[in-house]
Amino acid sequence: MINKLKKMGLKITPQRLAILKILDGNTSHPSAEDIYKELKPQFPSLSLATVYNTLEVLAGGGEVQEVRIKSDKKHFDPNPAPHCHFLCRVCDNIYDLDMWPEDLQLPCDIKGNLIQGCNLYLYGICFRCRDKYKNGNNNNNN
Amino acid sequence: MINKLKKMGLKITPQRLAILKILDGNTSHPSAEDIYKELKPQFPSLSLATVYNTLEVLAGGGEVQEVRIKSDKKHFDPNPAPHCHFLCRVCDNIYDLDMWPEDLQLPCDIKGNLIQGCNLYLYGICFRCRDKYKNGNNNNNN
DNA sequence: AAGGAAAATTATAATGATTATAAAATAACA
DNA sequence: TGTTATTTTATAATCATTATAATTTTCCTT
Ligand SMILES: [Mn+2]
Ligand SMILES: [Mn+2]
Ligand SMILES: [Zn+2]
Ligand SMILES: [Zn+2]
């Protein structure tokens, strides 16, 4: 955790450690504001700009990846490896999906173009929301 | 062209026809502002809001697709079929790439999730820009 | 062809996520 | 412990997109 910051030549600060701690192993793909709201109680002086700055530098260093599956807001993923993201249009959650086109290993060459990065975004209805509909609307437990 | 509008129950206006004409067969993936700037000389009264409204209704009707390969701006594509987009980090152009994962035909089911839509975005250096570098910087014709 | 309702266009303001700025605080090194 | 570069913070600015409301236009009916 601390190593990630040192590796990038960044100073260790409580704010950065807290942000990294939230991200570590997190598969919920939080936005900058999500992280800010989660930390604000423990860090009353925390600034949203600090969260943005930290996420930007982590992304620039390849330690986290930006997920731009929604049109209005960026989300962040501590797993920097290219993998498939799925947005459920019903519950609005972003999920990892364990599928990746075999013929797309980076970096690669496609018709003379050098492919260095890739995003695969899927949209639909997650199995949880499908199940809810399947069970009918007679029991309205959202 | 006119049929697309009628099919969607929209009124035929000069502005909409002009926007559709620009889009027809266009593979440059223009933004709303690109289209606005191109039309403004011929339509001095044209409002940017009209361009946005038209693109939104066309996208909603499945006649064009939004391309969100850049983080700051939406681009539009008259080809509504899912296909692969590639952003060159050098020239900043968006290109179509003729590749699509075999195992991803829509709609489909992945682990219980219903997949209805998909975006595949690639990033790198296009063959044109690679050629320029290959030929060295001694002839500086950008 | 003229009238009129509904829809579209326009100018303009509002929104909201993100980025920039500059002063104050802090981390890390000697 | 002191010094300096970095970071945090509060705040303002940016800018693509969306909302609003008045004006204009389409298009169906007469
Ligand atoms: Mn993920
Ligand atoms: Mn395209
Ligand atoms: Zn869901
Ligand atoms: Zn290029």
GROMACS .gro file of C-alpha atoms (C1' of nucleotides) and ligand atoms in nm:
model
  348
    1MET     CA    1   0.000   0.000   0.000
    2ILE     CA    2   0.267   0.243   0.114
    3ASN     CA    3   0.489   0.084  -0.147
    4LYS     CA    4   0.260   0.194  -0.427
    5LEU     CA    5   0.308   0.555  -0.324
    6LYS     CA    6   0.684   0.525  -0.272
    7LYS     CA    7   0.720   0.347  -0.603
    8MET     CA    8   0.570   0.648  -0.771
    9GLY     CA    9   0.782   0.895  -0.576
   10LEU     CA   10   0.483   1.032  -0.387
   11LYS     CA   11   0.476   1.142  -0.028
   12ILE     CA   12   0.285   0.932   0.220
   13THR     CA   13  -0.010   1.128   0.354
   14PRO     CA   14  -0.306   1.015   0.565
   15GLN     CA   15  -0.542   1.119   0.287
   16ARG     CA   16  -0.365   0.910   0.026
   17LEU     CA   17  -0.343   0.610   0.255
   18ALA     CA   18  -0.714   0.635   0.331
   19ILE     CA   19  -0.802   0.654  -0.037
   20LEU     CA   20  -0.580   0.356  -0.115
   21LYS     CA   21  -0.734   0.164   0.173
   22ILE     CA   22  -1.083   0.220   0.036
   23LEU     CA   23  -0.974   0.113  -0.309
   24ASP     CA   24  -0.776  -0.195  -0.201
   25GLY     CA   25  -0.970  -0.500  -0.317
   26ASN     CA   26  -1.275  -0.287  -0.387
   27THR     CA   27  -1.489  -0.418  -0.673
   28SER     CA   28  -1.768  -0.160  -0.645
   29HIS     CA   29  -1.605   0.089  -0.886
   30PRO     CA   30  -1.659   0.401  -0.675
   31SER     CA   31  -1.657   0.753  -0.815
   32ALA     CA   32  -1.441   1.029  -0.671
   33GLU     CA   33  -1.741   1.159  -0.485
   34ASP     CA   34  -1.824   0.815  -0.346
   35ILE     CA   35  -1.477   0.798  -0.196
   36TYR     CA   36  -1.499   1.154  -0.071
   37LYS     CA   37  -1.830   1.091   0.104
   38GLU     CA   38  -1.701   0.773   0.263
   39LEU     CA   39  -1.392   0.945   0.402
   40LYS     CA   40  -1.537   1.280   0.500
   41PRO     CA   41  -1.658   1.166   0.846
   42GLN     CA   42  -1.311   1.038   0.937
   43PHE     CA   43  -1.132   1.330   0.763
   44PRO     CA   44  -1.350   1.636   0.816
   45SER     CA   45  -1.092   1.856   0.645
   46LEU     CA   46  -1.072   1.637   0.336
   47SER     CA   47  -1.115   1.819   0.008
   48LEU     CA   48  -1.278   1.670  -0.297
   49ALA     CA   49  -0.986   1.807  -0.496
   50THR     CA   50  -0.749   1.586  -0.300
   51VAL     CA   51  -0.950   1.279  -0.395
   52TYR     CA   52  -0.947   1.381  -0.760
   53ASN     CA   53  -0.574   1.458  -0.749
   54THR     CA   54  -0.489   1.128  -0.587
   55LEU     CA   55  -0.702   0.927  -0.826
   56GLU     CA   56  -0.549   1.110  -1.120
   57VAL     CA   57  -0.194   1.043  -1.013
   58LEU     CA   58  -0.274   0.679  -0.934
   59ALA     CA   59  -0.435   0.638  -1.274
   60GLY     CA   60  -0.142   0.809  -1.442
   61GLY     CA   61   0.091   0.567  -1.269
   62GLY     CA   62  -0.114   0.269  -1.381
   63GLU     CA   63  -0.212   0.174  -1.027
   64VAL     CA   64  -0.585   0.220  -1.084
   65GLN     CA   65  -0.797   0.237  -1.397
   66GLU     CA   66  -1.064   0.482  -1.491
   67VAL     CA   67  -1.397   0.327  -1.580
   68ARG     CA   68  -1.601   0.550  -1.809
   69ILE     CA   69  -1.900   0.326  -1.859
   70LYS     CA   70  -2.144   0.599  -1.752
   71SER     CA   71  -2.169   0.912  -1.960
   72ASP     CA   72  -2.170   1.160  -1.675
   73LYS     CA   73  -1.924   1.036  -1.417
   74LYS     CA   74  -1.588   0.866  -1.392
   75HIS     CA   75  -1.546   0.557  -1.176
   76PHE     CA   76  -1.228   0.401  -1.046
   77ASP     CA   77  -1.100   0.048  -1.019
   78PRO     CA   78  -0.796  -0.065  -0.818
   79ASN     CA   79  -0.749  -0.348  -1.065
   80PRO     CA   80  -0.544  -0.193  -1.347
   81ALA     CA   81  -0.561  -0.500  -1.571
   82PRO     CA   82  -0.791  -0.469  -1.872
   83HIS     CA   83  -1.115  -0.646  -1.795
   84CYS     CA   84  -1.476  -0.631  -1.894
   85HIS     CA   85  -1.722  -0.396  -1.723
   86PHE     CA   86  -2.096  -0.429  -1.718
   87LEU     CA   87  -2.348  -0.160  -1.626
   88CYS     CA   88  -2.690  -0.276  -1.516
   89ARG     CA   89  -2.949  -0.031  -1.647
   90VAL     CA   90  -3.188  -0.125  -1.367
   91CYS     CA   91  -2.980  -0.104  -1.049
   92ASP     CA   92  -2.715   0.123  -1.204
   93ASN     CA   93  -2.430  -0.082  -1.058
   94ILE     CA   94  -2.104  -0.156  -1.237
   95TYR     CA   95  -1.989  -0.517  -1.226
   96ASP     CA   96  -1.678  -0.696  -1.343
   97LEU     CA   97  -1.753  -0.964  -1.598
   98ASP     CA   98  -1.515  -1.250  -1.646
   99MET     CA   99  -1.496  -1.254  -2.023
  100TRP     CA  100  -1.236  -1.117  -2.259
  101PRO     CA  101  -1.199  -1.157  -2.634
  102GLU     CA  102  -0.923  -1.410  -2.699
  103ASP     CA  103  -0.795  -1.214  -2.996
  104LEU     CA  104  -0.730  -0.901  -2.792
  105GLN     CA  105  -0.411  -0.928  -2.588
  106LEU     CA  106  -0.231  -0.598  -2.535
  107PRO     CA  107  -0.022  -0.459  -2.679
  108CYS     CA  108  -0.107  -0.586  -3.024
  109ASP     CA  109  -0.119  -0.483  -3.387
  110ILE     CA  110  -0.444  -0.452  -3.578
  111LYS     CA  111  -0.405  -0.363  -3.943
  112GLY     CA  112  -0.092  -0.161  -3.878
  113ASN     CA  113  -0.234   0.023  -3.579
  114LEU     CA  114  -0.056  -0.019  -3.247
  115ILE     CA  115  -0.313  -0.105  -2.981
  116GLN     CA  116  -0.194  -0.017  -2.633
  117GLY     CA  117  -0.514   0.009  -2.428
  118CYS     CA  118  -0.866  -0.116  -2.437
  119ASN     CA  119  -1.205  -0.071  -2.273
  120LEU     CA  120  -1.488  -0.317  -2.306
  121TYR     CA  121  -1.819  -0.189  -2.173
  122LEU     CA  122  -2.137  -0.394  -2.166
  123TYR     CA  123  -2.488  -0.273  -2.090
  124GLY     CA  124  -2.797  -0.464  -1.989
  125ILE     CA  125  -2.971  -0.616  -1.690
  126CYS     CA  126  -2.778  -0.798  -1.420
  127PHE     CA  127  -2.885  -1.141  -1.296
  128ARG     CA  128  -2.996  -0.993  -0.963
  129CYS     CA  129  -3.241  -0.754  -1.127
  130ARG     CA  130  -3.358  -1.023  -1.366
  131ASP     CA  131  -3.438  -1.246  -1.072
  132LYS     CA  132  -3.641  -0.972  -0.907
  133TYR     CA  133  -3.856  -0.932  -1.216
  134LYS     CA  134  -3.885  -1.306  -1.258
  135ASN     CA  135  -4.027  -1.333  -0.904
  136GLY     CA  136  -4.296  -1.082  -0.999
  137ASN     CA  137  -4.383  -0.741  -0.864
  138ASN     CA  138  -4.634  -0.874  -0.607
  139ASN     CA  139  -4.372  -0.862  -0.333
  140ASN     CA  140  -4.232  -0.513  -0.354
  141ASN     CA  141  -3.904  -0.546  -0.168
  142ASN     CA  142  -3.668  -0.313  -0.355
  143MET     CA  143  -3.304   1.029  -4.512
  144ILE     CA  144  -3.647   1.186  -4.481
  145ASN     CA  145  -3.771   0.836  -4.411
  146LYS     CA  146  -3.560   0.811  -4.097
  147LEU     CA  147  -3.736   1.115  -3.954
  148LYS     CA  148  -4.083   1.006  -4.060
  149LYS     CA  149  -4.021   0.657  -3.924
  150MET     CA  150  -3.958   0.811  -3.585
  151GLY     CA  151  -4.261   1.038  -3.602
  152LEU     CA  152  -4.047   1.352  -3.624
  153LYS     CA  153  -4.121   1.660  -3.827
  154ILE     CA  154  -3.904   1.732  -4.126
  155THR     CA  155  -3.706   2.050  -4.072
  156PRO     CA  156  -3.417   2.200  -4.267
  157GLN     CA  157  -3.196   2.173  -3.960
  158ARG     CA  158  -3.263   1.803  -3.914
  159LEU     CA  159  -3.212   1.731  -4.281
  160ALA     CA  160  -2.881   1.917  -4.276
  161ILE     CA  161  -2.761   1.727  -3.971
  162LEU     CA  162  -2.863   1.395  -4.126
  163LYS     CA  163  -2.688   1.491  -4.448
  164ILE     CA  164  -2.364   1.558  -4.263
  165LEU     CA  165  -2.392   1.229  -4.080
  166ASP     CA  166  -2.488   1.018  -4.382
  167GLY     CA  167  -2.195   0.790  -4.459
  168ASN     CA  168  -1.970   0.997  -4.233
  169THR     CA  169  -1.694   0.792  -4.070
  170SER     CA  170  -1.520   1.082  -3.893
  171HIS     CA  171  -1.726   1.054  -3.573
  172PRO     CA  172  -1.804   1.424  -3.531
  173SER     CA  173  -1.903   1.584  -3.205
  174ALA     CA  174  -2.214   1.799  -3.167
  175GLU     CA  175  -1.996   2.105  -3.190
  176ASP     CA  176  -1.821   1.978  -3.504
  177ILE     CA  177  -2.159   1.947  -3.672
  178TYR     CA  178  -2.271   2.284  -3.541
  179LYS     CA  179  -1.960   2.458  -3.674
  180GLU     CA  180  -1.994   2.293  -4.011
  181LEU     CA  181  -2.357   2.400  -4.048
  182LYS     CA  182  -2.344   2.748  -3.896
  183PRO     CA  183  -2.233   2.925  -4.218
  184GLN     CA  184  -2.527   2.779  -4.413
  185PHE     CA  185  -2.768   2.816  -4.117
  186PRO     CA  186  -2.673   3.135  -3.935
  187SER     CA  187  -2.969   3.098  -3.699
  188LEU     CA  188  -2.879   2.742  -3.604
  189SER     CA  189  -2.860   2.678  -3.232
  190LEU     CA  190  -2.622   2.434  -3.071
  191ALA     CA  191  -2.917   2.309  -2.867
  192THR     CA  192  -3.089   2.199  -3.187
  193VAL     CA  193  -2.788   1.990  -3.283
  194TYR     CA  194  -2.782   1.830  -2.939
  195ASN     CA  195  -3.158   1.770  -2.946
  196THR     CA  196  -3.147   1.613  -3.290
  197LEU     CA  197  -2.854   1.389  -3.205
  198GLU     CA  198  -3.022   1.284  -2.884
  199VAL     CA  199  -3.346   1.188  -3.054
  200LEU     CA  200  -3.160   1.008  -3.332
  201ALA     CA  201  -2.955   0.816  -3.076
  202GLY     CA  202  -3.268   0.738  -2.877
  203GLY     CA  203  -3.428   0.599  -3.193
  204GLY     CA  204  -3.126   0.385  -3.268
  205GLU     CA  205  -3.042   0.572  -3.587
  206VAL     CA  206  -2.701   0.690  -3.466
  207GLN     CA  207  -2.473   0.573  -3.189
  208GLU     CA  208  -2.291   0.775  -2.928
  209VAL     CA  209  -1.917   0.719  -2.915
  210ARG     CA  210  -1.771   0.801  -2.576
  211ILE     CA  211  -1.413   0.706  -2.641
  212LYS     CA  212  -1.286   1.044  -2.522
  213SER     CA  213  -1.339   1.146  -2.163
  214ASP     CA  214  -1.453   1.500  -2.227
  215LYS     CA  215  -1.676   1.493  -2.532
  216LYS     CA  216  -1.938   1.277  -2.698
  217HIS     CA  217  -1.901   1.183  -3.063
  218PHE     CA  218  -2.163   1.051  -3.300
  219ASP     CA  219  -2.170   0.778  -3.558
  220PRO     CA  220  -2.441   0.726  -3.822
  221ASN     CA  221  -2.364   0.355  -3.813
  222PRO     CA  222  -2.576   0.221  -3.527
  223ALA     CA  223  -2.433  -0.131  -3.545
  224PRO     CA  224  -2.193  -0.225  -3.265
  225HIS     CA  225  -1.842  -0.197  -3.397
  226CYS     CA  226  -1.495  -0.131  -3.266
  227HIS     CA  227  -1.362   0.222  -3.221
  228PHE     CA  228  -1.001   0.322  -3.200
  229LEU     CA  229  -0.861   0.653  -3.072
  230CYS     CA  230  -0.515   0.750  -3.189
  231ARG     CA  231  -0.336   0.924  -2.903
  232VAL     CA  232  -0.114   1.111  -3.148
  233CYS     CA  233  -0.354   1.257  -3.405
  234ASP     CA  234  -0.659   1.235  -3.175
  235ASN     CA  235  -0.877   1.092  -3.449
  236ILE     CA  236  -1.137   0.821  -3.398
  237TYR     CA  237  -1.130   0.535  -3.645
  238ASP     CA  238  -1.348   0.234  -3.707
  239LEU     CA  239  -1.161  -0.092  -3.667
  240ASP     CA  240  -1.285  -0.402  -3.839
  241MET     CA  241  -1.261  -0.646  -3.551
  242TRP     CA  242  -1.521  -0.781  -3.317
  243PRO     CA  243  -1.500  -1.057  -3.057
  244GLU     CA  244  -1.669  -1.366  -3.197
  245ASP     CA  245  -1.817  -1.456  -2.860
  246LEU     CA  246  -2.003  -1.127  -2.829
  247GLN     CA  247  -2.318  -1.119  -3.041
  248LEU     CA  248  -2.599  -0.911  -2.899
  249PRO     CA  249  -2.823  -0.971  -2.725
  250CYS     CA  250  -2.663  -1.251  -2.529
  251ASP     CA  251  -2.640  -1.401  -2.183
  252ILE     CA  252  -2.322  -1.394  -1.978
  253LYS     CA  253  -2.344  -1.571  -1.644
  254GLY     CA  254  -2.711  -1.489  -1.605
  255ASN     CA  255  -2.673  -1.126  -1.704
  256LEU     CA  256  -2.866  -1.005  -2.007
  257ILE     CA  257  -2.628  -0.816  -2.235
  258GLN     CA  258  -2.810  -0.573  -2.463
  259GLY     CA  259  -2.544  -0.324  -2.566
  260CYS     CA  260  -2.170  -0.305  -2.596
  261ASN     CA  261  -1.887  -0.060  -2.655
  262LEU     CA  262  -1.538  -0.164  -2.750
  263TYR     CA  263  -1.285   0.117  -2.733
  264LEU     CA  264  -0.920   0.078  -2.829
  265TYR     CA  265  -0.638   0.326  -2.770
  266GLY     CA  266  -0.298   0.352  -2.930
  267ILE     CA  267  -0.121   0.490  -3.235
  268CYS     CA  268  -0.275   0.468  -3.579
  269PHE     CA  269  -0.079   0.338  -3.876
  270ARG     CA  270  -0.061   0.686  -4.027
  271CYS     CA  271   0.111   0.831  -3.721
  272ARG     CA  272   0.337   0.528  -3.691
  273ASP     CA  273   0.448   0.581  -4.049
  274LYS     CA  274   0.533   0.943  -3.980
  275TYR     CA  275   0.760   0.846  -3.692
  276LYS     CA  276   0.912   0.561  -3.891
  277ASN     CA  277   1.013   0.807  -4.162
  278GLY     CA  278   1.198   1.012  -3.899
  279ASN     CA  279   1.151   1.367  -3.787
  280ASN     CA  280   1.400   1.509  -4.038
  281ASN     CA  281   1.116   1.604  -4.273
  282ASN     CA  282   0.879   1.792  -4.052
  283ASN     CA  283   0.556   1.780  -4.250
  284ASN     CA  284   0.290   1.750  -3.979
  285DA     C1'  285  -5.494   2.828  -4.963
  286DA     C1'  286  -5.567   2.965  -4.472
  287DG     C1'  287  -5.606   2.837  -3.975
  288DG     C1'  288  -5.448   2.628  -3.577
  289DA     C1'  289  -5.253   2.283  -3.266
  290DA     C1'  290  -4.848   2.051  -3.168
  291DA     C1'  291  -4.377   2.027  -3.223
  292DA     C1'  292  -3.932   2.238  -3.317
  293DT     C1'  293  -3.602   2.608  -3.298
  294DT     C1'  294  -3.374   2.957  -3.074
  295DA     C1'  295  -3.142   3.239  -2.718
  296DT     C1'  296  -3.023   3.202  -2.287
  297DA     C1'  297  -2.955   3.029  -1.830
  298DA     C1'  298  -2.856   2.643  -1.535
  299DT     C1'  299  -2.625   2.225  -1.419
  300DG     C1'  300  -2.262   1.951  -1.255
  301DA     C1'  301  -1.847   1.697  -1.293
  302DT     C1'  302  -1.392   1.805  -1.325
  303DT     C1'  303  -0.983   2.114  -1.324
  304DA     C1'  304  -0.716   2.526  -1.195
  305DT     C1'  305  -0.543   2.848  -0.851
  306DA     C1'  306  -0.308   3.014  -0.466
  307DA     C1'  307  -0.252   3.024   0.022
  308DA     C1'  308  -0.172   2.730   0.425
  309DA     C1'  309  -0.016   2.292   0.602
  310DT     C1'  310   0.272   1.894   0.595
  311DA     C1'  311   0.625   1.525   0.484
  312DA     C1'  312   1.080   1.404   0.424
  313DC     C1'  313   1.541   1.492   0.426
  314DA     C1'  314   1.965   1.683   0.606
  315DT     C1'  315   1.496   2.084   1.436
  316DG     C1'  316   1.491   2.355   1.019
  317DT     C1'  317   1.424   2.384   0.537
  318DT     C1'  318   1.213   2.305   0.110
  319DA     C1'  319   0.941   2.086  -0.205
  320DT     C1'  320   0.517   1.869  -0.206
  321DT     C1'  321   0.049   1.830  -0.071
  322DT     C1'  322  -0.382   1.974   0.102
  323DT     C1'  323  -0.740   2.283   0.120
  324DA     C1'  324  -1.093   2.625  -0.003
  325DT     C1'  325  -1.252   2.833  -0.370
  326DA     C1'  326  -1.321   2.976  -0.831
  327DA     C1'  327  -1.318   2.861  -1.314
  328DT     C1'  328  -1.413   2.565  -1.702
  329DC     C1'  329  -1.690   2.364  -2.030
  330DA     C1'  330  -1.980   2.010  -2.227
  331DT     C1'  331  -2.438   1.920  -2.186
  332DT     C1'  332  -2.922   2.002  -2.041
  333DA     C1'  333  -3.323   2.286  -1.913
  334DT     C1'  334  -3.630   2.677  -1.993
  335DA     C1'  335  -3.948   2.961  -2.210
  336DA     C1'  336  -4.056   3.254  -2.587
  337DT     C1'  337  -4.083   3.249  -3.085
  338DT     C1'  338  -4.122   3.014  -3.507
  339DT     C1'  339  -4.241   2.642  -3.807
  340DT     C1'  340  -4.442   2.215  -3.964
  341DC     C1'  341  -4.828   1.984  -4.118
  342DC     C1'  342  -5.292   1.836  -4.075
  343DT     C1'  343  -5.762   2.005  -4.127
  344DT     C1'  344  -6.085   2.281  -4.319
  345MN      MN  345  -1.346  -0.364  -1.263
  346MN      MN  346  -1.777   0.413  -3.600
  347ZN      ZN  347  -2.906  -0.478  -1.167
  348ZN      ZN  348  -0.289   0.896  -3.559
   0.00000   0.00000   0.00000
